[in-house]
Steps between C-alpha positions, in 0.01 A plus 500: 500500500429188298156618372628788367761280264250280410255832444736649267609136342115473420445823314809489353380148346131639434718767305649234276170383455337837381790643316700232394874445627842512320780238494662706711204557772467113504886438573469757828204360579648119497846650615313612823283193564755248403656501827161369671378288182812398292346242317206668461649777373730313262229331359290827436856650294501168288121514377400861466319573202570815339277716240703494178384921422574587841769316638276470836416209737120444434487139682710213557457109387589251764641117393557269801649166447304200622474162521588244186626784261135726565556901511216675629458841347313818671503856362296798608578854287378861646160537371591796273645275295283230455327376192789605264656157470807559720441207686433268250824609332664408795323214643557354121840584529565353792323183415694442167829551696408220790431263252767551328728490810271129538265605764253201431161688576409869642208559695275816674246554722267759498147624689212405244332836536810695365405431109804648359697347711415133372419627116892595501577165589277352227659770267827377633432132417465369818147314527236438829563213686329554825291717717562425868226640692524676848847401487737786674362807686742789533234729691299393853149654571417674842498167705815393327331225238664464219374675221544228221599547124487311169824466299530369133804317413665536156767299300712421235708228428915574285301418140881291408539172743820463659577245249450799187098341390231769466228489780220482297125523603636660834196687612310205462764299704470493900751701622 
């Protein structure tokens, strides 16, 4: 019974993927999951991103509040709409706004082999300010070892200090 729903859940998502999905596919969708993932799901309605010519969800950017006034931003967008600067739009949106609301620094992580990825970062403003190595493992090989991964670190500190100076020389600064 259940892997049928999660069957039909999983090509209806793979669906989205392929063809895009309307406003209106995205609120059913959330509408139905929100009763097993309510924050989840109302998180996903805040965030979407939305392709200005098409009015469709291509991808969503995620802002999490941490410790000492940090965000820490993620995005991912469906691959047939990658490269055409939606993301940086939004990411630089969504930057400029935190700031201005007084986040004091945003941050991302990403895997160091996904160059586009980190070059939107670096577009974004954000600069390199680690590379943790074999630091999280999301997959396990056939004996059940880890099988490790590298992740790169970005950041970018509110360019006004809370007391109104400019932040200058930031990506020289250690952050």
């Amino acid at each position: 019974k259940f892997n049928t729903a999660i069957a039909a859940l999983m090509a209806l998502v793979n669906d989205f993927y392929a063809n895009g999905a309307s406003r209106g596919d995205m609120k059913a969708l959330l509408l139905m999951l929100s009763p097993f993932a309510p924050h989840l799901c109302e998180e996903q309605w805040e965030v979407m991103g939305f392709a200005k010519e098409t009015g469709k969800v291509i991808g969503n950017i995620y802002c999490g509040h941490r410790d000492y006034n940090a965000r820490e931003l993620g995005y991912i967008v469906n691959q047939n709409y990658q490269r055409r600067g939606y993301a940086l739009e939004a990411l630089t949106a969504l930057t400029d706004t935190l700031f201005a609301e007084g986040a004091h620094r945003v941050y991302a992580e990403c895997d160091p082999r996904n160059e586009a990825s980190w070059r939107l970062l670096e577009d974004a403003g954000l600069t390199r300010k680690a590379h943790f190595r074999q630091n999280l493992y999301f997959h396990t090989d056939e004996r059940g070892r880890p099988k490790w991964k590298d992740t790169y670190v970005y950041a970018r500190l509110n360019p006004l200090a809370p007391d109104g100076r400019s932040v200058a020389g930031e990506a020289s600064e250690s952050e």
